[in-house]
mmCIF file of C-alpha atoms in Angstrom:
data_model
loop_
_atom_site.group_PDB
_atom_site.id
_atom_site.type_symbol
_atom_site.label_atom_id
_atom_site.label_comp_id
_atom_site.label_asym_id
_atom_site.label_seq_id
_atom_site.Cartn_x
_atom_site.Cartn_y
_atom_site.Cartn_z
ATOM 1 C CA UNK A 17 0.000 0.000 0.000
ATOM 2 C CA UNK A 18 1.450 3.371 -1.054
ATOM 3 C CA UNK A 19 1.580 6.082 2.025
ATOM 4 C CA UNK A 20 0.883 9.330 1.129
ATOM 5 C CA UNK A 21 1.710 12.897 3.692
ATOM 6 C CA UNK A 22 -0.768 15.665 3.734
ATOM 7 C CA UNK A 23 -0.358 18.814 5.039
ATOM 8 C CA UNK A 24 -1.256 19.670 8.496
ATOM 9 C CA UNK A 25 -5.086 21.020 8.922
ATOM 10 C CA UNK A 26 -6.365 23.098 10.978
ATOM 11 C CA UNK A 27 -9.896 24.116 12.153
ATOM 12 C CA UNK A 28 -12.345 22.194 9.527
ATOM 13 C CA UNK A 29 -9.210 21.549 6.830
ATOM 14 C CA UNK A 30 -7.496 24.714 6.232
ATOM 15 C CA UNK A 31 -4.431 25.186 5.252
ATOM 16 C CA UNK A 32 -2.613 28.105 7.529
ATOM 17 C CA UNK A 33 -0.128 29.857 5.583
ATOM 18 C CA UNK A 34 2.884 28.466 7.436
ATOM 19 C CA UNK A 35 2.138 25.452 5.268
ATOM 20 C CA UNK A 36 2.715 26.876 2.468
ATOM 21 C CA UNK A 37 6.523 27.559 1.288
ATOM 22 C CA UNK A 38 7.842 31.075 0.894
ATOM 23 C CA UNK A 39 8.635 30.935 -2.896
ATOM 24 C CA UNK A 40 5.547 29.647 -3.794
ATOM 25 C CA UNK A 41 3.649 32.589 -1.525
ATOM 26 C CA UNK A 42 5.562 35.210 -2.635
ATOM 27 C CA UNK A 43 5.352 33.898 -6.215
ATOM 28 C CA UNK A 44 1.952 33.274 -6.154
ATOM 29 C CA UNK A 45 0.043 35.425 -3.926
ATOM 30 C CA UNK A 46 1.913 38.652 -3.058
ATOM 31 C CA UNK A 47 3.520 39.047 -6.433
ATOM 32 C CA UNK A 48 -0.345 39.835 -7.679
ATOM 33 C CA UNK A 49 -0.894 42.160 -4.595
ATOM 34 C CA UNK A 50 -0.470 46.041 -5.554
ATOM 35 C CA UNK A 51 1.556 48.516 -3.719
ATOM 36 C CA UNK A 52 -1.014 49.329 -0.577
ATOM 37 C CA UNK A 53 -2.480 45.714 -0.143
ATOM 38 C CA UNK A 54 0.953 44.455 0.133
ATOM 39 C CA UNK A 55 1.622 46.924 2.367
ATOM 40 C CA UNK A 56 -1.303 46.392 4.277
ATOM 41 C CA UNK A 57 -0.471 42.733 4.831
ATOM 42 C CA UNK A 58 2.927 43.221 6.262
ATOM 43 C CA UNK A 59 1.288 44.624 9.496
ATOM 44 C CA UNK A 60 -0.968 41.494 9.676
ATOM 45 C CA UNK A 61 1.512 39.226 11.173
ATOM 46 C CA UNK A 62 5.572 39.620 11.827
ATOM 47 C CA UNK A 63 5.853 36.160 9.252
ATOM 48 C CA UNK A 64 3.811 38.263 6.261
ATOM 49 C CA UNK A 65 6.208 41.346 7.374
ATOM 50 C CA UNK A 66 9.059 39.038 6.627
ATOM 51 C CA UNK A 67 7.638 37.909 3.820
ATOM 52 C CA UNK A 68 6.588 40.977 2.480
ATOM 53 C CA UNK A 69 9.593 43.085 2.761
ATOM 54 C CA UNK A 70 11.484 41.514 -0.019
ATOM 55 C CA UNK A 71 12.738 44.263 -2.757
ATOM 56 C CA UNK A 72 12.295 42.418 -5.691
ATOM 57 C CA UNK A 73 8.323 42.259 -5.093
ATOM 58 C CA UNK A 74 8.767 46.513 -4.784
ATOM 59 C CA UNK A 75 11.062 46.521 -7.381
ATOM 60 C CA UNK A 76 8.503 44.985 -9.606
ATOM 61 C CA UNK A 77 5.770 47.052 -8.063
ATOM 62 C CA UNK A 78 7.586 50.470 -8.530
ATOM 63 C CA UNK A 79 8.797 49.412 -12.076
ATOM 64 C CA UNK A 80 5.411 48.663 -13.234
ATOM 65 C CA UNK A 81 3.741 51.726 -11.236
ATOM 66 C CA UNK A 82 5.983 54.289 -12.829
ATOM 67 C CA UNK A 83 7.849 53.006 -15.863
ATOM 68 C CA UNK A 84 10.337 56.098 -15.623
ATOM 69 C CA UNK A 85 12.144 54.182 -12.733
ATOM 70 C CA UNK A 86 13.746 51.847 -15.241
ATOM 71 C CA UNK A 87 16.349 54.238 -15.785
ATOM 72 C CA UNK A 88 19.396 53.268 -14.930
ATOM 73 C CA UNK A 89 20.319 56.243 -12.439
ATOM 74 C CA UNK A 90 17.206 55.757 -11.239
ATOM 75 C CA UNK A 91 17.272 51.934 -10.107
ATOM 76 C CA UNK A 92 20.914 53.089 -8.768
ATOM 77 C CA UNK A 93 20.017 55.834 -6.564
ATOM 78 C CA UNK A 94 16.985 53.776 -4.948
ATOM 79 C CA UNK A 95 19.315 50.708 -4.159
ATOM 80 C CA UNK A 96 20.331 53.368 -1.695
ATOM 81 C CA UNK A 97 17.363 54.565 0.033
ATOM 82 C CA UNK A 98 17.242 52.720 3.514
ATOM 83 C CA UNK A 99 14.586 50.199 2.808
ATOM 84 C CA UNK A 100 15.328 50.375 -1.258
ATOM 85 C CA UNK A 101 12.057 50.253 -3.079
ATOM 86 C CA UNK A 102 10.016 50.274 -0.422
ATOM 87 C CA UNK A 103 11.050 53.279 0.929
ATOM 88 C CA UNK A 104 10.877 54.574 -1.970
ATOM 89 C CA UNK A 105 7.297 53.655 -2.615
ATOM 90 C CA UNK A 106 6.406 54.772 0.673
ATOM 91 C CA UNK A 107 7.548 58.300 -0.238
ATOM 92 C CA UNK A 108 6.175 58.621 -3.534
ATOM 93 C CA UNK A 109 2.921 56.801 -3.300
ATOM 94 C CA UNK A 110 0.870 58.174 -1.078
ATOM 95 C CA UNK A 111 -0.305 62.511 -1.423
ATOM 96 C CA UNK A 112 1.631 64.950 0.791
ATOM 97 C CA UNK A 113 -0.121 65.996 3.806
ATOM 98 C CA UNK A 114 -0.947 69.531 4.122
ATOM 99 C CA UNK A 115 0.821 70.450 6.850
ATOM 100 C CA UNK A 116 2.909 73.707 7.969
ATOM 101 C CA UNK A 117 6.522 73.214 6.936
ATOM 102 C CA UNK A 118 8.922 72.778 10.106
ATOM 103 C CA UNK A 119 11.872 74.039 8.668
ATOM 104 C CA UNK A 120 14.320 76.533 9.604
ATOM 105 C CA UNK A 121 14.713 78.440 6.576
ATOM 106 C CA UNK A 122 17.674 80.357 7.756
ATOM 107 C CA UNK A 123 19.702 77.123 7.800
ATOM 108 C CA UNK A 124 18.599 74.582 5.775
ATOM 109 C CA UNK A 125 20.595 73.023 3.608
ATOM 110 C CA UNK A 126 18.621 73.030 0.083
ATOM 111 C CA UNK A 127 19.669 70.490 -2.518
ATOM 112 C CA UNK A 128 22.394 70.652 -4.676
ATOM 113 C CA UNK A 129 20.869 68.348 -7.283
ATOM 114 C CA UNK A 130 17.068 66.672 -8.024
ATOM 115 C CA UNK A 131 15.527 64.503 -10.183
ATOM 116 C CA UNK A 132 12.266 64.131 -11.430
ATOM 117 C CA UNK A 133 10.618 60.776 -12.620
ATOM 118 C CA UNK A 134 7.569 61.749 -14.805
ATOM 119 C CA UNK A 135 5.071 59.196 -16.189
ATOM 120 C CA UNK A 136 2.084 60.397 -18.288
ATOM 121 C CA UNK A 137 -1.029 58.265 -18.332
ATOM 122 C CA UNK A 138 -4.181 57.844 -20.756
ATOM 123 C CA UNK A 139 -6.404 55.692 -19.425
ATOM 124 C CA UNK A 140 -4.154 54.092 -16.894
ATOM 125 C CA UNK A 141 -1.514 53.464 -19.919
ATOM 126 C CA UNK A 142 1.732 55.021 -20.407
ATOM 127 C CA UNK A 143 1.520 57.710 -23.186
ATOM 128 C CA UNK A 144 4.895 59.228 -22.110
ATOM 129 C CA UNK A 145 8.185 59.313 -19.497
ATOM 130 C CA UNK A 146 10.444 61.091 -18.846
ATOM 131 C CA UNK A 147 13.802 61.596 -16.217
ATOM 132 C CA UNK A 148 14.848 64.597 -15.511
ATOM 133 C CA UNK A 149 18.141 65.710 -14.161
ATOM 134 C CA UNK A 150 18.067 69.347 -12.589
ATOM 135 C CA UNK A 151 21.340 71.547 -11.024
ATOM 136 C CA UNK A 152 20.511 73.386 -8.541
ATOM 137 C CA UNK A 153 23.251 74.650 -7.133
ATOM 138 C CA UNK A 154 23.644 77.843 -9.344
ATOM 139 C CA UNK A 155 23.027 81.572 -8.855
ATOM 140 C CA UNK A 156 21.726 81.948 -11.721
ATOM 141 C CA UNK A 157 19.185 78.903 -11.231
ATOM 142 C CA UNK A 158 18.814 80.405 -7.743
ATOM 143 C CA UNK A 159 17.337 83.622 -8.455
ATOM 144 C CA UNK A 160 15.404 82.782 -12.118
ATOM 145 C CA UNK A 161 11.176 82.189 -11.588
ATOM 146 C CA UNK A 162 11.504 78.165 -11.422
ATOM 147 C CA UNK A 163 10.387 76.484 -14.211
ATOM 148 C CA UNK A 164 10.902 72.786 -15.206
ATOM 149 C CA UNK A 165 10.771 72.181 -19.015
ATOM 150 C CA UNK A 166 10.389 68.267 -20.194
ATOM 151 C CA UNK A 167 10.220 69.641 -24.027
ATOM 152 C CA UNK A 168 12.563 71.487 -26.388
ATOM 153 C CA UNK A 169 10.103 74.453 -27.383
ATOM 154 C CA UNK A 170 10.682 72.941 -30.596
ATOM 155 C CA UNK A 171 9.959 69.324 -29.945
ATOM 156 C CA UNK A 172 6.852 67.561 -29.570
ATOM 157 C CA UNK A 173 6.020 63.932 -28.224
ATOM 158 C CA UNK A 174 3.785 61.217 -30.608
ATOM 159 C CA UNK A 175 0.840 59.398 -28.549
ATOM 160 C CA UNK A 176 -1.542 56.708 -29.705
ATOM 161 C CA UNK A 177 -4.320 58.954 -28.108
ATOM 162 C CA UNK A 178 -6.674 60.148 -30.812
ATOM 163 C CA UNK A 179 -7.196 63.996 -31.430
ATOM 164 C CA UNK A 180 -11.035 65.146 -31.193
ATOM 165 C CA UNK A 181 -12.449 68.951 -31.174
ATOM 166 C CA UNK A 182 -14.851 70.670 -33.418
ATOM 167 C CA UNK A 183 -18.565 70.039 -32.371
ATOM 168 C CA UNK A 184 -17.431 67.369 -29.579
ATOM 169 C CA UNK A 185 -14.948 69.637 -27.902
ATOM 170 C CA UNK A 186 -16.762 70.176 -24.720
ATOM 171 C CA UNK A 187 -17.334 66.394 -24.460
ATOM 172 C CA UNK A 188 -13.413 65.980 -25.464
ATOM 173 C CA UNK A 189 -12.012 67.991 -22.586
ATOM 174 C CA UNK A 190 -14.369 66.482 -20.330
ATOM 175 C CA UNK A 191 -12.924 62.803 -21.612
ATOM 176 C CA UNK A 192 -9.163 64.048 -21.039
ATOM 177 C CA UNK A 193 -9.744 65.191 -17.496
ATOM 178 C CA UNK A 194 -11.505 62.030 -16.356
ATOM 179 C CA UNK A 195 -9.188 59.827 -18.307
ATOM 180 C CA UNK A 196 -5.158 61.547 -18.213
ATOM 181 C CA UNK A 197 -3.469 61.178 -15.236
ATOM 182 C CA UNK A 198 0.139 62.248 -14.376
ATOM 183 C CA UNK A 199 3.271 61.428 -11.997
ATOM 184 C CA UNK A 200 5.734 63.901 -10.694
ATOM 185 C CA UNK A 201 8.273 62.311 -8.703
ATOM 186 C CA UNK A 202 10.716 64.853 -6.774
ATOM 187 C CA UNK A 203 13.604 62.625 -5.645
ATOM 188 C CA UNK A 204 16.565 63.991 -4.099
ATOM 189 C CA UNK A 205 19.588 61.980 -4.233
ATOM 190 C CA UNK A 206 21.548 63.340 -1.358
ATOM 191 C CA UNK A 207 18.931 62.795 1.511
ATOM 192 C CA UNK A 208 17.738 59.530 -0.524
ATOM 193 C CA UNK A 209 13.814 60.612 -0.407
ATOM 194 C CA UNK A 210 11.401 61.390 -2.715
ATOM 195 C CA UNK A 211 8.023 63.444 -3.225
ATOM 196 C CA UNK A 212 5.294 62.495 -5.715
ATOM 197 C CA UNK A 213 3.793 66.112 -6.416
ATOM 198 C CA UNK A 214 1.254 65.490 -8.615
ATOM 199 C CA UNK A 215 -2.816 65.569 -7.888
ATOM 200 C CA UNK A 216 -2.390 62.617 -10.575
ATOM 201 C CA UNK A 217 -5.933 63.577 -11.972
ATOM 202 C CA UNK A 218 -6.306 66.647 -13.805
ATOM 203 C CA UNK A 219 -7.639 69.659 -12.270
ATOM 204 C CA UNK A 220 -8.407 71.725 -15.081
ATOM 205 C CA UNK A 221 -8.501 71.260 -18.692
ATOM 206 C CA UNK A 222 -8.364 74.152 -21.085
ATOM 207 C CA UNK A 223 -7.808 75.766 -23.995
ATOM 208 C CA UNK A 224 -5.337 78.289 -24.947
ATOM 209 C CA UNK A 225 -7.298 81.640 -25.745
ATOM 210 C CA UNK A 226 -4.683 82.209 -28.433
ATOM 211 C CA UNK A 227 -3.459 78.922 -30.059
ATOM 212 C CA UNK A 228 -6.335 76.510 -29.266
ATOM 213 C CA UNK A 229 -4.426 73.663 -27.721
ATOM 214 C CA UNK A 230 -5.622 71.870 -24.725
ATOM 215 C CA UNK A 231 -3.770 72.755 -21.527
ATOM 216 C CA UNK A 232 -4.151 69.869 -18.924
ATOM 217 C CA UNK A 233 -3.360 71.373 -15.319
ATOM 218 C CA UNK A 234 -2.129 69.303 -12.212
ATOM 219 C CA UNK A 235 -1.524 70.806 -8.784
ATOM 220 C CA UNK A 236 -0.548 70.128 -5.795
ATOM 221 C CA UNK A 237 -1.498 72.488 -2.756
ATOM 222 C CA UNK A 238 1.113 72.654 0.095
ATOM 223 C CA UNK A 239 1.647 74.769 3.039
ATOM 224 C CA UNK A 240 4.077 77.508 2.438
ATOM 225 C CA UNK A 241 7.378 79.056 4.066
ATOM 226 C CA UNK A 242 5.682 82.099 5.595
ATOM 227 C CA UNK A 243 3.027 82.660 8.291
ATOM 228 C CA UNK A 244 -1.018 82.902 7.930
ATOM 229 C CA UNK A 245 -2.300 86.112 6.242
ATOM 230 C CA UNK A 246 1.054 86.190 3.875
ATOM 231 C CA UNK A 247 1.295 85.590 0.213
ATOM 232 C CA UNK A 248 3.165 82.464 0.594
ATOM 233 C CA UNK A 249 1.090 81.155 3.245
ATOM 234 C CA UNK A 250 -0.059 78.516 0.642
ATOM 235 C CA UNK A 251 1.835 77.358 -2.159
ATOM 236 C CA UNK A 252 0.661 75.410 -5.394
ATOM 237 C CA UNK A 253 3.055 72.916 -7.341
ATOM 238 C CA UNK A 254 0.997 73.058 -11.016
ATOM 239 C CA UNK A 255 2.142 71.274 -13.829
ATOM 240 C CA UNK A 256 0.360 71.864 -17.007
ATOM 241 C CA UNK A 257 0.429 69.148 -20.151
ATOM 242 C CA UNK A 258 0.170 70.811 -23.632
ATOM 243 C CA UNK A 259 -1.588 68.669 -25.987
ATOM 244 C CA UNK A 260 -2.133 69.944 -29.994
ATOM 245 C CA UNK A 261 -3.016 67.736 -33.190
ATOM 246 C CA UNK A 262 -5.354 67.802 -35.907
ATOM 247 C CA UNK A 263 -9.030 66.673 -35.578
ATOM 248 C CA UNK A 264 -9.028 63.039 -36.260
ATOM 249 C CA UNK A 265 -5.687 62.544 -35.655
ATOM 250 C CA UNK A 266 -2.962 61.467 -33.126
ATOM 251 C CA UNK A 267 -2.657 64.071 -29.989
ATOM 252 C CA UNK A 268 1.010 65.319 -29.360
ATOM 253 C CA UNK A 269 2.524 66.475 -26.070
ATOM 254 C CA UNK A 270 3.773 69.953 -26.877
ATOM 255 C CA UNK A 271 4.845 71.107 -23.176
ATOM 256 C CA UNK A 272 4.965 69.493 -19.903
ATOM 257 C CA UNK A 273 6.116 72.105 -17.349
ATOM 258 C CA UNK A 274 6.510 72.517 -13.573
ATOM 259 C CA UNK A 275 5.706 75.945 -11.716
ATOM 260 C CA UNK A 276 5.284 77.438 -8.459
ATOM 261 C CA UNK A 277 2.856 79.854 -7.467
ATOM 262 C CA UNK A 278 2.090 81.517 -4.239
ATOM 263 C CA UNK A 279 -1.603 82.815 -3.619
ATOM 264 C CA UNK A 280 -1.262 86.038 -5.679
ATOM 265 C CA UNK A 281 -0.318 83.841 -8.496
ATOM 266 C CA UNK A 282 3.394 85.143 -8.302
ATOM 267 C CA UNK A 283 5.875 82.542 -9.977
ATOM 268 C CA UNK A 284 8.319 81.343 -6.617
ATOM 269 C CA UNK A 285 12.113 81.482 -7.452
ATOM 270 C CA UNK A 286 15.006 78.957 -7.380
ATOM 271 C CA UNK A 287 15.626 79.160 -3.996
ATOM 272 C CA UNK A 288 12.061 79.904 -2.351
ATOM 273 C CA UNK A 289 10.990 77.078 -4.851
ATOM 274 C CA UNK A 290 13.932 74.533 -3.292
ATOM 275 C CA UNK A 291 12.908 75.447 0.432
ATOM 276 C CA UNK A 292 9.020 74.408 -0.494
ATOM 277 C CA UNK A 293 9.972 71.248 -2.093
ATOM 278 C CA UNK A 294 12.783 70.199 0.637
ATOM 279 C CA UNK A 295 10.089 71.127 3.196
ATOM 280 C CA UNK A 296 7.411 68.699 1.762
ATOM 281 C CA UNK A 297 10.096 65.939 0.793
ATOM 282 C CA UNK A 298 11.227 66.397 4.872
ATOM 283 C CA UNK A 299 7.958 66.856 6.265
ATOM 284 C CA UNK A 300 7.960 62.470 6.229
ATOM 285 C CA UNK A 301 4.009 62.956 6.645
ATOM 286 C CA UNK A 302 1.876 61.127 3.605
ATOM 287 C CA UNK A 303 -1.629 60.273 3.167
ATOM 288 C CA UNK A 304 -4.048 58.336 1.201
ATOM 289 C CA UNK A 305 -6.696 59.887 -0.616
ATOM 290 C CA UNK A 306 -9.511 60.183 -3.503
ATOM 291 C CA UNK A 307 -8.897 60.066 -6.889
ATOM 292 C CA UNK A 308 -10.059 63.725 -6.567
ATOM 293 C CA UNK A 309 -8.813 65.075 -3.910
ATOM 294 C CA UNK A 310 -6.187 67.058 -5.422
ATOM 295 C CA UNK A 311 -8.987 69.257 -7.508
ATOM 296 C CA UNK A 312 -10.575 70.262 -4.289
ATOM 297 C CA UNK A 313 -8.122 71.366 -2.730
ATOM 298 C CA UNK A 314 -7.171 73.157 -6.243
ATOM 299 C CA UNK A 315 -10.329 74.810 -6.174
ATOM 300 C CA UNK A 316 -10.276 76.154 -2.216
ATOM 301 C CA UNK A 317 -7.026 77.343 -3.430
ATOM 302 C CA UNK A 318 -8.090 79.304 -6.181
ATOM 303 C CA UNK A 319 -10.926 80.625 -4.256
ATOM 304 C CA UNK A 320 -8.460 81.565 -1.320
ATOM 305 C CA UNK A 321 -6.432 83.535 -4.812
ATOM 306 C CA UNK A 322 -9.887 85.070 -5.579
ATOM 307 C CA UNK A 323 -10.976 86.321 -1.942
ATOM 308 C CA UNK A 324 -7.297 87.638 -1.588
ATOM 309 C CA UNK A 325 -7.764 89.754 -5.012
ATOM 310 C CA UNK A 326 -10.747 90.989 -4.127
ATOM 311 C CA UNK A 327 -8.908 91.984 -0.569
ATOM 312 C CA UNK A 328 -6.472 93.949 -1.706
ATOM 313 C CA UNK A 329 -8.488 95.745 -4.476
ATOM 314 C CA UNK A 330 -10.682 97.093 -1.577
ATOM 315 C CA UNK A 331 -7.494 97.824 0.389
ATOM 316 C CA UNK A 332 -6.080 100.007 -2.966
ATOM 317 C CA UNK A 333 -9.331 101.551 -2.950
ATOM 318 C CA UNK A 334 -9.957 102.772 0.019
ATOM 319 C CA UNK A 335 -5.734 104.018 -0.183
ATOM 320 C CA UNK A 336 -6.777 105.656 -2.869
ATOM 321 C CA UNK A 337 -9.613 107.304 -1.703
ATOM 322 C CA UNK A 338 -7.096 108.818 1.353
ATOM 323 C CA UNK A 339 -4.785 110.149 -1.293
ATOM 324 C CA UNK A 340 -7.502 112.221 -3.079
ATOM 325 C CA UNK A 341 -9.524 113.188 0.063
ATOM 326 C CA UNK A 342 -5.678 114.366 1.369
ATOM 327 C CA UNK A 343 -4.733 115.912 -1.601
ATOM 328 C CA UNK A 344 -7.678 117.890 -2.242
ATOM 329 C CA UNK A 345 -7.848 119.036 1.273
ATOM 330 C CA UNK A 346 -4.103 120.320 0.877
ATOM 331 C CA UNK A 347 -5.544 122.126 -2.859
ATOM 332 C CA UNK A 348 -8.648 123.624 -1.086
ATOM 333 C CA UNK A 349 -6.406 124.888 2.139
ATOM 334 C CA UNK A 350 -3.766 125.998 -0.363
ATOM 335 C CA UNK A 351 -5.676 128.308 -2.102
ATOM 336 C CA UNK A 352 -7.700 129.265 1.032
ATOM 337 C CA UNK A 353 -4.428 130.766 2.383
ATOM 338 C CA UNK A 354 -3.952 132.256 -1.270
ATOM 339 C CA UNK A 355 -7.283 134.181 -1.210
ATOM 340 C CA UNK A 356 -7.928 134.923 2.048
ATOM 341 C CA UNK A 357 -4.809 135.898 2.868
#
């Protein structure tokens, strides 16, 4: 008679997972698992931590998550990051809580280099990447309005996305908004963290009053480097992808640029701009959120722009009501003296 061993059962003939051996769990259950459920898991038990904490299972969950990583700096500069891609996933995953920035301005040490990872999405496919190397380190960079170019003016980027407009425009920016989605990953090399500043759904799509093409906004609200009731009190990180093409046609990426803007809608410069994103890469707070999240918080910020406008055109009024109540008080007693005299 042939003898045959069966696993151990427990509580009506269930398998526990102990059974089970670690390459064929990893292989065949947490390799399917996403970023967050895997994460998730690892805090069930401290044998699914150990389980769970193996690189190659981020490495493949980064990789696929944001193709840009499979550059070659990229990969190298993560292997360094304390917990590899993990950590790195656990930076750049999750939205940046808004938070006041706890950072000595006066003597922080800003960044001498960043990089930023971009991945472009229509309809949860990549339509474009991008790595981006940036020096930061010079006066002139320093003191220019910061600005982060992807495209030569004079470039343009194929997609297979098809171009619509004409009588089914409305209905066409509508589509892009619900269905293009973007990454922005800030990494800095020398502190071996990373930001994702992106909403990663649009939060405004737009034409161009001049040259018709469809300007995609993203942005990112943060908490500024100066106190409540200032300019920079908030901060917005806005990226904007410029799409053109003919009607019928394939859509082309035109411009994919990074600015920052305080609430008077002033560009931030090289420096002020460093101290923001160093302050939110630092912070070490992240969150979860809705898909649209980042557009309400776009649009408190752009009512917080409009209520500020509206505050200091009442404030220039009434200043210049003083100056010509003052100044016609000084004509009037001028020539009072004059002619009574």
């Amino acid at each position: 008679m042939n003898s045959t061993t069966s696993l151990p059962l427990h509580q009506g003939g269930i398998t526990p997972i102990s059974a089970l051996h670690p390459d064929i769990f990893q292989s065949h259950i947490l390799a399917l698992l996403d970023g967050p459920s895997l994460a998730s898991l690892a805090c069930v038990s401290s044998q699914l931590h150990a389980l769970s904490t193996h690189d190659i299972l981020w490495f493949n969950i980064c990789s696929s998550t944001w193709p840009s990583l499979n550059h070659p700096r990229l990969q190298q500069i993560i292997s360094t990051f304390p917990s590899g891609h993990r950590s790195f996933f656990s930076d750049s995953f999750p939205f940046p809580d808004l938070q006041p920035l706890k950072l000595d301005v006066n003597s922080c040490t800003l960044p001498t280099e960043l990089i930023f990872a971009v991945d472009v999405y229509y309809q949860n496919q990549i339509i474009y990447s991008k790595v981006e190397e940036l020096d930061t380190s010079s006066s002139w960079f320093l003191c220019s309005p910061f600005r982060v170019d992807l495209l030569d003016p004079k470039d343009s980027a194929s997609t297979p996305v098809r171009y619509l407009g004409g009588s089914q425009d409305e209905a066409w920016l509508k589509h892009l908004e619900e269905n293009l989605s973007l990454s922005w990953i800030v990494i800095n090399p020398t502190r071996k963290k990373a930001v994702n500043v992106s909403s990663r759904r649009a939060v405004s799509v737009q034409r161009h009053w001049l040259t018709g093409d469809v300007q995609v906004r993203f942005g990112t609200v943060t908490a500024g480097d100066e106190g409540r009731g200032s300019s920079r009190e908030l901060v917005e990180c806005g990226v904007v992808i410029t799409c053109c093409g003919k009607e019928g046609g394939e859509m082309h990426v035109r411009e994919v640029c990074m600015v920052m803007e305080d609430m008077e809608g002033k560009g931030l410069n090289g420096k002020d701009s460093l101290v923001i994103l160093e302050g939110v890469i630092e912070q070490g707070r992240r969150k979860g959120g809705e898909g649209n999240e980042g557009k309400v918080k776009f649009e408190e910020f752009q009512e917080r722009k409009r209520e500020r406008k509206e505050e200091n055109q009442r404030k220039e009024r009434v200043l210049d009501l003083v100056c010509i109540t003052v100044g016609v008080v000084g004509f009037v007693s001028f020539w009072s003296a004059i002619l009574f005299k």
